[in-house]
Amino acid sequence: MDGNTRNRIISEGAEAKVYSANIFGRECIVKVRYSKSYRNSILDIGLRKSRTKRESKIMAKAASLGIKIPRIIASGEFSIYMEAIHGSMMKDSKYGKSFMSALGSELSKLHSAGISHGDFTPANVIICGSSFYIIDFGLSEITQSLDSMAIDLLLMKRSNPKHFSSFKRGYSLWKGAGEVLERLKKIEERGRYKTRTLSTA
Amino acid sequence: MIVLGIESSAHTFGVGIVDKGKVLSNEKIMYPINTSGIIPAKAAEFHSGNAAKVIKNALSSAGISIDDVEGVAYTAGPGIGPCLQVGQLSAKAIAQELGIKIAQVNHCVAHIEIARILSGIDDPLVLYVSGGNSQILELANKPFPHYSVLGETFDIGIGNMLDSFARALGLNPAWGSSIERTAEKGSYIKMPYTVKGMDFSFTGLLTNCIKLIGKESKENICFSMQENAYAMLCEATERALFLTGKKELLISGGVAQSNRLKEMLKCISMDHGIKMGYVQNEFNADNGAMIAMVGERMIQNGKYSSISDCKIDQKYRTDKAEVCR
């Protein structure tokens, strides 16, 4: 690893493992997409490469727009090194209306840049002091799809229904908000998913 | 309790007999499918013409007479309306004649439960894969015990994709195994791959494969289609394993007959150090025994119906059915 070190494992998901690490003497975290033994090796390498590339591209774009996300330090074929964020997960924290409104407004910036997050739950927001960061762009996409954007809102709403009105206030700042909120209503009405227990973090 | 179960949701008319969770017999007859697929009216006509014979066979191979039957169960859905109706009518006639209890069984729950019970699994993450359905589920208790859907196909079931492509290629039924055999000599070509969280989609992959006919060898297309489709299911399944922390994985449904899919899921089970359960193919394909097995539990738990309330529901959702354990 270029003389750099990987230390403690922070989290492990279906796609990747996240470690605390050290690069050029600087504390950071690294997300690595490992090979899956179950799938064909050409498919495996292709998926891991394209997803890592997409994720780092989207993170770079979001960062360039000043959106609150961890900054990328370096990226490889299957790994992304980014700055370490110290704080507590939103899912384990107390917060109020002003925070939810600010989070809504941050998501609106992502959406107006044509980025959907793909897994926008309280497990993917870190609160540190008066600020916060949106993390894990592993399922994010560059897209104009109203469905993808509305699903970002839906996941946050399901996991946090009582604060959703504050969230919506912050989100409504961008001009596309009306259309996305309209689509959210439609998705919630779709028969197939009515009985469905959507996973919440 | 001796329960006779009737399955008729699609091309199979199956009758199984179960006593105290033990399968006494499992007989079936299949509507002959050709390139035009299942024609609902013809399949229903085929089923009604064969119903009495299959019931008789099931009784004789169980070594019992019709008077020994203490309860009856049928597939209420999901499935093809006219086909479901034949099973429903047969079950109602038996219940009426013998004056015994009747249970309405959800087809998908029956597939899951027979696999779960026979493989000795308790509380699994379930990958249910068949012609019309592809779902990832877990048992939930509220508001009533049911299999709650964590992820599923956005469009068609995986079996439907395999069948449609096999028909486009002109392969012989059973199409799933024809594709698996053709794939044996194939090598990998790039194909669409669509997973969103724990959901997945098969229509893009199907369209792409159909377009490749004539441009690529059928061996390569079959191989790559299988690799991508099964990898999609595996990725979504692994994500669900992380989310739920389940220690058991169960695979059931018609496509659970695929050796390649089972091989891939075994890799995941080994990586996670969890137990994987599945049943022999006889019980993965549509069959009457699974309906009898769930029916017995339902009747014993008081979840039977009056004959006049016996309905069919072509779109009976897995998560709408109460599970009796």
Short mmCIF file of C-alpha atoms in Angstrom, two decimals:
data_model
loop_
_atom_site.label_atom_id
_atom_site.label_comp_id
_atom_site.label_asym_id
_atom_site.label_seq_id
_atom_site.Cartn_x
_atom_site.Cartn_y
_atom_site.Cartn_z
CA MET A 1 0.00 0.00 0.00
CA ASP A 2 2.63 2.55 -1.07
CA GLY A 3 4.20 2.49 2.39
CA ASN A 4 0.97 3.74 3.87
CA THR A 5 -0.93 1.85 6.56
CA ARG A 6 -4.39 0.50 7.12
CA ASN A 7 -5.48 0.05 10.69
CA ARG A 8 -8.69 -0.56 12.50
CA ILE A 9 -11.75 -1.62 10.53
CA ILE A 10 -14.54 0.92 11.00
CA SER A 11 -17.36 -0.66 9.09
CA GLU A 12 -18.08 -3.48 6.72
CA GLY A 13 -20.87 -3.61 4.20
CA ALA A 14 -21.90 -5.85 1.33
CA GLU A 15 -19.73 -3.89 -1.07
CA ALA A 16 -16.80 -2.49 0.82
CA LYS A 17 -14.84 -2.29 4.03
CA VAL A 18 -13.89 1.00 5.64
CA TYR A 19 -10.65 1.28 7.65
CA SER A 20 -8.92 4.01 9.54
CA ALA A 21 -5.65 4.59 7.75
CA ASN A 22 -2.64 6.73 7.36
CA ILE A 23 -1.54 8.23 4.11
CA PHE A 24 1.51 10.47 3.67
CA GLY A 25 1.55 10.73 7.47
CA ARG A 26 -1.98 12.03 7.55
CA GLU A 27 -4.85 10.42 9.39
CA CYS A 28 -7.65 9.39 7.06
CA ILE A 29 -10.09 6.63 6.29
CA VAL A 30 -10.02 4.31 3.31
CA LYS A 31 -12.91 2.55 1.64
CA VAL A 32 -11.89 -0.60 -0.21
CA ARG A 33 -14.05 -2.66 -2.54
CA TYR A 34 -12.94 -6.26 -2.20
CA SER A 35 -13.36 -9.05 -4.68
CA LYS A 36 -16.43 -11.27 -4.23
CA SER A 37 -15.72 -14.94 -4.65
CA TYR A 38 -19.26 -15.68 -5.82
CA ARG A 39 -19.15 -13.69 -9.02
CA ASN A 40 -17.35 -14.06 -12.33
CA SER A 41 -13.95 -12.37 -12.14
CA ILE A 42 -14.43 -10.14 -15.19
CA LEU A 43 -17.77 -8.93 -13.83
CA ASP A 44 -16.24 -8.57 -10.37
CA ILE A 45 -13.33 -6.39 -11.49
CA GLY A 46 -15.57 -4.35 -13.80
CA LEU A 47 -18.12 -3.60 -11.08
CA ARG A 48 -15.54 -2.70 -8.45
CA LYS A 49 -13.61 -0.45 -10.82
CA SER A 50 -16.58 1.39 -12.26
CA ARG A 51 -18.24 1.87 -8.88
CA THR A 52 -15.07 3.19 -7.27
CA LYS A 53 -14.56 5.55 -10.19
CA ARG A 54 -18.16 6.73 -10.10
CA GLU A 55 -18.10 7.26 -6.36
CA SER A 56 -14.92 9.32 -6.40
CA LYS A 57 -16.12 11.36 -9.37
CA ILE A 58 -19.39 12.19 -7.64
CA MET A 59 -17.63 13.01 -4.38
CA ALA A 60 -15.24 15.33 -6.20
CA LYS A 61 -18.14 17.08 -7.89
CA ALA A 62 -20.06 17.50 -4.63
CA ALA A 63 -16.96 18.79 -2.86
CA SER A 64 -16.33 21.32 -5.61
CA LEU A 65 -19.81 22.71 -4.98
CA GLY A 66 -19.03 23.17 -1.28
CA ILE A 67 -21.41 20.42 -0.16
CA LYS A 68 -20.63 19.03 3.29
CA ILE A 69 -18.95 15.72 2.52
CA PRO A 70 -15.55 14.21 3.42
CA ARG A 71 -12.83 15.41 1.05
CA ILE A 72 -11.06 12.83 -1.09
CA ILE A 73 -7.32 12.61 -0.47
CA ALA A 74 -6.44 9.98 -3.05
CA SER A 75 -8.13 7.22 -4.98
CA GLY A 76 -7.01 3.96 -6.52
CA GLU A 77 -8.65 1.37 -8.73
CA PHE A 78 -10.63 -0.18 -5.87
CA SER A 79 -10.03 2.23 -2.99
CA ILE A 80 -10.82 5.79 -1.97
CA TYR A 81 -8.85 7.61 0.73
CA MET A 82 -10.75 10.43 2.37
CA GLU A 83 -10.46 12.74 5.33
CA ALA A 84 -11.48 11.27 8.68
CA ILE A 85 -14.56 12.87 10.19
CA HIS A 86 -14.87 12.82 13.97
CA GLY A 87 -18.36 13.04 15.32
CA SER A 88 -21.37 10.89 16.00
CA MET A 89 -23.74 9.21 13.61
CA MET A 90 -27.03 11.02 13.17
CA LYS A 91 -28.80 7.76 14.06
CA ASP A 92 -27.15 7.85 17.49
CA SER A 93 -27.57 11.59 18.08
CA LYS A 94 -30.06 14.15 19.33
CA TYR A 95 -30.89 16.98 16.96
CA GLY A 96 -33.56 19.56 16.37
CA LYS A 97 -35.49 21.36 13.69
CA SER A 98 -32.70 23.69 12.61
CA PHE A 99 -30.39 20.73 11.96
CA MET A 100 -33.05 18.92 9.91
CA SER A 101 -33.69 22.04 7.89
CA ALA A 102 -29.96 22.45 7.22
CA LEU A 103 -29.72 18.77 6.20
CA GLY A 104 -32.65 19.25 3.81
CA SER A 105 -30.95 22.23 2.27
CA GLU A 106 -27.70 20.24 1.87
CA LEU A 107 -29.58 17.46 0.05
CA SER A 108 -31.19 20.07 -2.19
CA LYS A 109 -27.70 21.19 -3.24
CA LEU A 110 -26.80 17.61 -4.18
CA HIS A 111 -30.01 17.22 -6.18
CA SER A 112 -29.63 20.55 -7.97
CA ALA A 113 -26.18 19.32 -9.05
CA GLY A 114 -27.88 16.23 -10.51
CA ILE A 115 -26.62 13.88 -7.78
CA SER A 116 -28.86 11.42 -5.96
CA HIS A 117 -27.34 9.88 -2.84
CA GLY A 118 -28.98 6.45 -3.07
CA ASP A 119 -28.85 5.57 0.64
CA PHE A 120 -29.83 8.77 2.41
CA THR A 121 -30.48 7.52 5.94
CA PRO A 122 -29.42 8.63 9.44
CA ALA A 123 -26.66 6.01 9.24
CA ASN A 124 -25.00 8.08 6.55
CA VAL A 125 -24.84 11.48 8.23
CA ILE A 126 -22.17 12.36 10.80
CA ILE A 127 -22.85 15.22 13.18
CA CYS A 128 -19.82 17.05 14.57
CA GLY A 129 -20.49 20.02 16.81
CA SER A 130 -22.61 22.54 15.00
CA SER A 131 -21.80 21.05 11.60
CA PHE A 132 -22.42 17.76 9.83
CA TYR A 133 -21.22 15.65 6.92
CA ILE A 134 -23.04 13.43 4.44
CA ILE A 135 -21.09 10.21 3.89
CA ASP A 136 -21.13 7.01 1.80
CA PHE A 137 -21.71 7.82 -1.84
CA GLY A 138 -21.45 4.14 -2.76
CA LEU A 139 -24.95 4.02 -4.24
CA SER A 140 -25.04 7.58 -5.56
CA GLU A 141 -25.69 8.46 -9.17
CA ILE A 142 -25.48 11.37 -11.54
CA THR A 143 -29.08 11.48 -12.64
CA GLN A 144 -32.05 13.62 -13.49
CA SER A 145 -34.42 10.89 -12.32
CA LEU A 146 -37.18 12.24 -10.10
CA ASP A 147 -37.64 8.73 -8.68
CA SER A 148 -34.04 8.51 -7.46
CA MET A 149 -34.26 11.93 -5.85
CA ALA A 150 -37.65 11.22 -4.30
CA ILE A 151 -36.30 7.98 -2.84
CA ASP A 152 -33.57 9.97 -1.03
CA LEU A 153 -36.39 11.93 0.63
CA LEU A 154 -38.46 8.83 1.26
CA LEU A 155 -35.66 7.05 3.15
CA MET A 156 -35.11 10.07 5.39
CA LYS A 157 -38.84 10.48 5.92
CA ARG A 158 -39.40 6.84 6.90
CA SER A 159 -36.59 6.87 9.40
CA ASN A 160 -37.45 10.28 10.76
CA PRO A 161 -41.13 11.10 10.22
CA LYS A 162 -41.57 13.60 13.02
CA HIS A 163 -38.83 15.92 11.77
CA PHE A 164 -39.73 15.66 8.10
CA SER A 165 -41.53 19.01 7.88
CA SER A 166 -38.37 20.86 8.97
CA PHE A 167 -36.34 18.77 6.54
CA LYS A 168 -38.77 19.63 3.76
CA ARG A 169 -38.53 23.35 4.56
CA GLY A 170 -34.77 23.25 4.05
CA TYR A 171 -35.06 21.07 0.97
CA SER A 172 -37.59 23.37 -0.69
CA LEU A 173 -34.87 25.94 -1.34
CA TRP A 174 -34.09 24.68 -4.85
CA LYS A 175 -36.31 25.15 -7.85
CA GLY A 176 -36.77 21.45 -8.56
CA ALA A 177 -38.07 20.71 -5.04
CA GLY A 178 -41.76 20.93 -5.97
CA GLU A 179 -41.47 18.27 -8.64
CA VAL A 180 -39.49 15.90 -6.40
CA LEU A 181 -41.95 16.28 -3.52
CA GLU A 182 -44.79 15.60 -5.93
CA ARG A 183 -43.02 12.39 -7.06
CA LEU A 184 -42.45 11.39 -3.43
CA LYS A 185 -46.22 11.48 -2.90
CA LYS A 186 -46.74 9.28 -5.96
CA ILE A 187 -44.13 6.73 -4.85
CA GLU A 188 -45.75 6.48 -1.44
CA GLU A 189 -49.03 5.70 -3.14
CA ARG A 190 -47.66 2.95 -5.40
CA GLY A 191 -49.56 -0.24 -4.66
CA ARG A 192 -46.68 -2.66 -4.87
CA TYR A 193 -44.74 -0.88 -2.15
CA LYS A 194 -47.61 0.04 0.15
CA THR A 195 -47.22 -3.00 2.34
CA ARG A 196 -43.50 -3.05 1.94
CA THR A 197 -41.34 -2.43 4.97
CA LEU A 198 -38.67 -0.14 3.56
CA SER A 199 -35.40 -0.67 5.32
CA THR A 200 -34.46 2.13 7.62
CA ALA A 201 -31.07 2.36 9.19
CA MET B 1 -53.59 -34.44 10.92
CA ILE B 2 -53.81 -35.74 7.37
CA VAL B 3 -54.09 -32.76 4.99
CA LEU B 4 -54.40 -32.84 1.23
CA GLY B 5 -52.99 -29.81 -0.58
CA ILE B 6 -53.74 -28.69 -4.12
CA GLU B 7 -51.46 -26.43 -6.14
CA SER B 8 -52.63 -25.06 -9.49
CA SER B 9 -51.27 -21.51 -9.79
CA ALA B 10 -49.57 -21.99 -13.16
CA HIS B 11 -48.71 -24.94 -15.43
CA THR B 12 -48.50 -27.54 -12.65
CA PHE B 13 -51.49 -29.29 -11.13
CA GLY B 14 -50.04 -30.83 -7.99
CA VAL B 15 -51.55 -32.75 -5.11
CA GLY B 16 -49.62 -33.53 -1.95
CA ILE B 17 -50.57 -35.26 1.27
CA VAL B 18 -48.95 -34.38 4.58
CA ASP B 19 -49.40 -35.82 8.06
CA LYS B 20 -47.84 -34.08 11.09
CA GLY B 21 -45.43 -32.20 8.83
CA LYS B 22 -44.34 -35.36 7.05
CA VAL B 23 -44.85 -35.66 3.29
CA LEU B 24 -46.78 -38.86 2.49
CA SER B 25 -47.10 -38.24 -1.23
CA ASN B 26 -46.51 -35.55 -3.83
CA GLU B 27 -48.02 -36.14 -7.27
CA LYS B 28 -48.26 -33.76 -10.18
CA ILE B 29 -49.04 -33.31 -13.82
CA MET B 30 -47.80 -30.52 -16.03
CA TYR B 31 -49.57 -28.61 -18.79
CA PRO B 32 -47.31 -29.13 -21.82
CA ILE B 33 -45.69 -25.81 -22.61
CA ASN B 34 -44.43 -25.01 -26.07
CA THR B 35 -43.16 -21.77 -27.54
CA SER B 36 -46.42 -19.96 -26.89
CA GLY B 37 -46.01 -20.25 -23.12
CA ILE B 38 -48.99 -20.84 -20.85
CA ILE B 39 -52.39 -20.08 -22.38
CA PRO B 40 -54.55 -19.53 -19.27
CA ALA B 41 -57.82 -20.99 -20.59
CA LYS B 42 -56.09 -24.07 -22.04
CA ALA B 43 -54.05 -24.66 -18.90
CA ALA B 44 -57.21 -24.45 -16.76
CA GLU B 45 -58.97 -26.89 -19.07
CA PHE B 46 -55.98 -29.24 -18.81
CA HIS B 47 -56.02 -28.99 -15.00
CA SER B 48 -59.73 -29.68 -14.66
CA GLY B 49 -59.42 -32.66 -17.00
CA ASN B 50 -56.66 -34.15 -14.83
CA ALA B 51 -57.63 -33.07 -11.32
CA ALA B 52 -59.45 -36.24 -10.29
CA LYS B 53 -56.65 -38.47 -11.60
CA VAL B 54 -53.87 -36.59 -9.75
CA ILE B 55 -55.88 -36.56 -6.51
CA LYS B 56 -56.42 -40.33 -6.85
CA ASN B 57 -52.70 -40.92 -7.52
CA ALA B 58 -51.73 -38.88 -4.47
CA LEU B 59 -54.11 -40.86 -2.25
CA SER B 60 -52.89 -44.21 -3.52
CA SER B 61 -49.19 -43.40 -3.24
CA ALA B 62 -49.81 -42.18 0.31
CA GLY B 63 -51.61 -45.47 0.92
CA ILE B 64 -54.76 -43.85 2.25
CA SER B 65 -58.34 -43.45 1.10
CA ILE B 66 -60.16 -40.18 0.60
CA ASP B 67 -62.09 -40.75 3.83
CA ASP B 68 -58.82 -40.58 5.81
CA VAL B 69 -58.28 -36.97 4.76
CA GLU B 70 -58.90 -34.62 7.71
CA GLY B 71 -58.28 -31.25 6.11
CA VAL B 72 -57.81 -29.74 2.66
CA ALA B 73 -55.78 -26.74 1.43
CA TYR B 74 -55.39 -24.98 -1.90
CA THR B 75 -53.35 -22.20 -3.46
CA ALA B 76 -55.39 -19.00 -3.23
CA GLY B 77 -52.73 -16.99 -5.12
CA PRO B 78 -50.71 -15.45 -6.57
CA GLY B 79 -51.08 -17.06 -9.97
CA ILE B 80 -53.08 -17.34 -13.15
CA GLY B 81 -56.78 -16.78 -12.43
CA PRO B 82 -58.39 -19.63 -14.42
CA CYS B 83 -55.76 -22.10 -13.17
CA LEU B 84 -56.18 -21.07 -9.53
CA GLN B 85 -59.91 -21.53 -9.91
CA VAL B 86 -59.55 -25.23 -10.73
CA GLY B 87 -57.63 -25.91 -7.52
CA GLN B 88 -60.06 -23.83 -5.51
CA LEU B 89 -63.09 -25.67 -6.88
CA SER B 90 -61.52 -29.09 -6.35
CA ALA B 91 -60.63 -28.23 -2.75
CA LYS B 92 -64.09 -26.85 -2.04
CA ALA B 93 -65.71 -29.98 -3.45
CA ILE B 94 -63.57 -32.21 -1.21
CA ALA B 95 -64.24 -30.07 1.88
CA GLN B 96 -67.96 -30.06 1.16
CA GLU B 97 -68.16 -33.78 0.49
CA LEU B 98 -66.12 -34.86 3.52
CA GLY B 99 -67.23 -32.08 5.84
CA ILE B 100 -63.61 -31.18 6.70
CA LYS B 101 -61.79 -27.87 7.23
CA ILE B 102 -60.34 -25.91 4.33
CA ALA B 103 -57.37 -23.49 4.28
CA GLN B 104 -56.40 -20.84 1.72
CA VAL B 105 -52.65 -20.89 1.21
CA ASN B 106 -50.34 -18.25 -0.24
CA HIS B 107 -48.20 -19.89 -2.93
CA CYS B 108 -45.01 -17.98 -2.08
CA VAL B 109 -45.30 -18.61 1.65
CA ALA B 110 -45.75 -22.32 0.87
CA HIS B 111 -42.54 -22.37 -1.21
CA ILE B 112 -40.63 -20.70 1.62
CA GLU B 113 -42.12 -22.72 4.45
CA ILE B 114 -41.61 -26.17 2.94
CA ALA B 115 -37.97 -25.32 2.26
CA ARG B 116 -37.55 -23.88 5.76
CA ILE B 117 -39.20 -26.82 7.54
CA LEU B 118 -37.58 -29.62 5.54
CA SER B 119 -34.09 -28.12 5.74
CA GLY B 120 -34.37 -27.57 9.49
CA ILE B 121 -33.90 -23.80 9.40
CA ASP B 122 -35.45 -21.56 12.04
CA ASP B 123 -35.23 -17.83 11.33
CA PRO B 124 -33.59 -17.25 7.96
CA LEU B 125 -33.07 -14.49 5.49
CA VAL B 126 -35.02 -15.83 2.53
CA LEU B 127 -34.21 -15.56 -1.15
CA TYR B 128 -37.36 -16.61 -2.95
CA VAL B 129 -36.86 -16.97 -6.69
CA SER B 130 -39.40 -18.28 -9.15
CA GLY B 131 -41.04 -17.49 -12.47
CA GLY B 132 -43.22 -14.64 -11.35
CA ASN B 133 -41.46 -13.62 -8.14
CA SER B 134 -38.02 -12.68 -6.92
CA GLN B 135 -37.92 -11.43 -3.36
CA ILE B 136 -35.68 -11.16 -0.32
CA LEU B 137 -37.65 -11.60 2.88
CA GLU B 138 -37.48 -12.05 6.63
CA LEU B 139 -40.04 -13.08 9.18
CA ALA B 140 -41.69 -10.12 10.91
CA ASN B 141 -44.22 -10.25 13.72
CA LYS B 142 -46.21 -7.04 13.38
CA PRO B 143 -49.06 -6.53 12.78
CA PHE B 144 -49.25 -10.35 12.38
CA PRO B 145 -46.56 -12.98 11.66
CA HIS B 146 -45.64 -12.61 7.99
CA TYR B 147 -42.72 -12.61 5.58
CA SER B 148 -41.78 -9.00 5.13
CA VAL B 149 -40.20 -7.99 1.82
CA LEU B 150 -36.76 -6.38 2.17
CA GLY B 151 -35.97 -6.33 -1.53
CA GLU B 152 -37.53 -7.49 -4.75
CA THR B 153 -37.57 -7.20 -8.50
CA PHE B 154 -38.66 -3.88 -9.94
CA ASP B 155 -40.15 -5.62 -12.98
CA ILE B 156 -40.24 -9.33 -13.90
CA GLY B 157 -39.35 -12.42 -11.86
CA ILE B 158 -36.01 -14.03 -12.66
CA GLY B 159 -37.64 -17.24 -13.88
CA ASN B 160 -39.75 -15.23 -16.28
CA MET B 161 -36.54 -13.71 -17.69
CA LEU B 162 -34.90 -17.14 -18.11
CA ASP B 163 -38.04 -18.60 -19.73
CA SER B 164 -38.55 -15.66 -22.10
CA PHE B 165 -34.95 -15.82 -23.27
CA ALA B 166 -34.98 -19.60 -23.66
CA ARG B 167 -38.11 -19.29 -25.82
CA ALA B 168 -36.44 -16.58 -27.92
CA LEU B 169 -33.52 -18.98 -28.45
CA GLY B 170 -35.86 -21.86 -29.26
CA LEU B 171 -34.56 -24.07 -26.41
CA ASN B 172 -36.64 -26.91 -25.02
CA PRO B 173 -38.40 -26.79 -21.66
CA ALA B 174 -37.56 -27.02 -18.79
CA TRP B 175 -36.07 -23.73 -19.78
CA GLY B 176 -34.08 -22.93 -16.66
CA SER B 177 -32.07 -26.14 -16.92
CA SER B 178 -31.75 -25.76 -20.72
CA ILE B 179 -30.11 -22.38 -20.14
CA GLU B 180 -27.87 -23.82 -17.43
CA ARG B 181 -26.73 -26.61 -19.77
CA THR B 182 -26.15 -24.22 -22.68
CA ALA B 183 -24.16 -21.92 -20.39
CA GLU B 184 -21.70 -24.66 -19.49
CA LYS B 185 -19.61 -24.06 -22.61
CA GLY B 186 -19.92 -20.26 -22.58
CA SER B 187 -17.53 -17.50 -21.66
CA TYR B 188 -18.21 -14.08 -20.25
CA ILE B 189 -19.35 -11.04 -22.23
CA LYS B 190 -20.36 -7.71 -20.69
CA MET B 191 -24.04 -7.39 -19.79
CA PRO B 192 -26.30 -4.91 -17.97
CA TYR B 193 -26.24 -5.18 -14.18
CA THR B 194 -28.95 -3.44 -12.16
CA VAL B 195 -29.05 -3.48 -8.37
CA LYS B 196 -30.43 -0.68 -6.25
CA GLY B 197 -29.87 -1.37 -2.60
CA MET B 198 -31.74 -4.63 -2.05
CA ASP B 199 -33.87 -4.35 -5.20
CA PHE B 200 -33.00 -5.47 -8.71
CA SER B 201 -34.30 -5.40 -12.26
CA PHE B 202 -34.18 -8.03 -15.03
CA THR B 203 -35.83 -6.47 -18.08
CA GLY B 204 -32.72 -4.57 -19.21
CA LEU B 205 -30.66 -7.75 -19.09
CA LEU B 206 -33.35 -9.69 -20.98
CA THR B 207 -33.66 -7.10 -23.76
CA ASN B 208 -29.89 -6.97 -24.15
CA CYS B 209 -29.64 -10.77 -24.41
CA ILE B 210 -32.42 -10.96 -27.01
CA LYS B 211 -30.67 -8.31 -29.10
CA LEU B 212 -27.44 -10.33 -29.00
CA ILE B 213 -29.03 -13.43 -30.56
CA GLY B 214 -27.24 -14.05 -33.86
CA LYS B 215 -24.36 -11.72 -32.98
CA GLU B 216 -22.90 -13.76 -30.11
CA SER B 217 -22.90 -17.51 -29.51
CA LYS B 218 -25.87 -18.72 -27.52
CA GLU B 219 -23.47 -20.38 -25.07
CA ASN B 220 -21.84 -17.03 -24.28
CA ILE B 221 -25.16 -15.22 -23.91
CA CYS B 222 -26.63 -17.88 -21.61
CA PHE B 223 -23.49 -17.97 -19.50
CA SER B 224 -23.27 -14.20 -19.10
CA MET B 225 -26.99 -13.76 -18.51
CA GLN B 226 -26.84 -16.28 -15.67
CA GLU B 227 -23.68 -14.80 -14.19
CA ASN B 228 -25.11 -11.28 -14.09
CA ALA B 229 -28.62 -12.19 -12.96
CA TYR B 230 -27.42 -14.45 -10.15
CA ALA B 231 -24.71 -12.01 -9.08
CA MET B 232 -27.41 -9.32 -8.80
CA LEU B 233 -29.45 -11.58 -6.52
CA CYS B 234 -26.34 -12.40 -4.50
CA GLU B 235 -25.33 -8.76 -4.03
CA ALA B 236 -28.82 -7.81 -2.82
CA THR B 237 -28.90 -10.89 -0.56
CA GLU B 238 -25.53 -10.08 0.96
CA ARG B 239 -26.63 -6.50 1.63
CA ALA B 240 -29.74 -7.84 3.38
CA LEU B 241 -27.57 -10.20 5.46
CA PHE B 242 -25.55 -7.21 6.68
CA LEU B 243 -28.70 -5.25 7.43
CA THR B 244 -30.54 -7.98 9.31
CA GLY B 245 -27.61 -9.85 10.86
CA LYS B 246 -29.40 -13.15 10.15
CA LYS B 247 -27.41 -16.32 10.82
CA GLU B 248 -29.30 -18.52 8.34
CA LEU B 249 -29.96 -18.18 4.63
CA LEU B 250 -32.76 -20.01 2.87
CA ILE B 251 -33.24 -20.31 -0.87
CA SER B 252 -36.51 -21.54 -2.32
CA GLY B 253 -38.73 -21.37 -5.39
CA GLY B 254 -38.40 -22.80 -8.89
CA VAL B 255 -35.12 -21.04 -9.70
CA ALA B 256 -33.61 -22.48 -6.49
CA GLN B 257 -33.14 -25.57 -8.67
CA SER B 258 -30.24 -23.79 -10.38
CA ASN B 259 -26.90 -25.30 -9.43
CA ARG B 260 -24.95 -22.18 -10.32
CA LEU B 261 -27.14 -19.97 -8.11
CA LYS B 262 -26.76 -22.36 -5.18
CA GLU B 263 -23.00 -22.50 -5.74
CA MET B 264 -22.79 -18.68 -5.60
CA LEU B 265 -24.94 -18.44 -2.48
CA LYS B 266 -22.78 -21.10 -0.81
CA CYS B 267 -19.79 -18.77 -1.31
CA ILE B 268 -21.67 -16.04 0.55
CA SER B 269 -22.77 -18.38 3.36
CA MET B 270 -19.20 -19.53 3.81
CA ASP B 271 -17.85 -15.96 3.84
CA HIS B 272 -20.36 -15.05 6.54
CA GLY B 273 -20.09 -18.34 8.42
CA ILE B 274 -23.83 -18.92 8.27
CA LYS B 275 -26.02 -21.92 7.60
CA MET B 276 -27.63 -22.23 4.19
CA GLY B 277 -30.80 -24.23 3.64
CA TYR B 278 -32.53 -25.53 0.53
CA VAL B 279 -34.64 -28.53 -0.42
CA GLN B 280 -34.51 -31.11 -3.17
CA ASN B 281 -35.87 -29.97 -6.53
CA GLU B 282 -39.17 -31.84 -6.18
CA PHE B 283 -40.17 -29.29 -3.52
CA ASN B 284 -38.68 -26.22 -5.25
CA ALA B 285 -40.80 -26.76 -8.34
CA ASP B 286 -44.51 -26.05 -7.87
CA ASN B 287 -46.01 -28.89 -5.86
CA GLY B 288 -48.99 -29.86 -3.74
CA ALA B 289 -47.02 -31.04 -0.69
CA MET B 290 -46.00 -27.48 0.17
CA ILE B 291 -49.65 -26.39 0.15
CA ALA B 292 -50.60 -29.35 2.37
CA MET B 293 -47.75 -28.62 4.78
CA VAL B 294 -48.74 -24.96 5.28
CA GLY B 295 -52.43 -25.91 5.22
CA GLU B 296 -51.95 -28.37 8.10
CA ARG B 297 -50.32 -25.68 10.25
CA MET B 298 -53.04 -23.16 9.37
CA ILE B 299 -55.90 -25.51 10.22
CA GLN B 300 -54.23 -26.53 13.50
CA ASN B 301 -53.86 -22.84 14.37
CA GLY B 302 -57.49 -22.10 13.61
CA LYS B 303 -56.71 -20.23 10.39
CA TYR B 304 -59.19 -22.08 8.20
CA SER B 305 -62.06 -20.61 6.18
CA SER B 306 -65.70 -21.35 5.65
CA ILE B 307 -66.35 -22.78 2.20
CA SER B 308 -68.29 -19.72 1.08
CA ASP B 309 -65.30 -17.46 1.96
CA CYS B 310 -62.85 -19.41 -0.19
CA LYS B 311 -61.48 -17.02 -2.80
CA ILE B 312 -58.66 -16.70 -5.24
CA ASP B 313 -56.42 -13.65 -5.50
CA GLN B 314 -54.16 -13.49 -8.57
CA LYS B 315 -52.01 -10.82 -6.92
CA TYR B 316 -51.90 -12.24 -3.38
CA ARG B 317 -48.77 -10.55 -1.95
CA THR B 318 -46.36 -12.65 0.13
CA ASP B 319 -46.41 -10.05 2.91
CA LYS B 320 -50.21 -10.10 3.15
CA ALA B 321 -50.33 -13.75 4.24
CA GLU B 322 -50.26 -14.71 7.91
CA VAL B 323 -47.64 -17.36 8.67
CA CYS B 324 -48.48 -20.07 11.23
CA ARG B 325 -45.34 -21.50 12.86
#
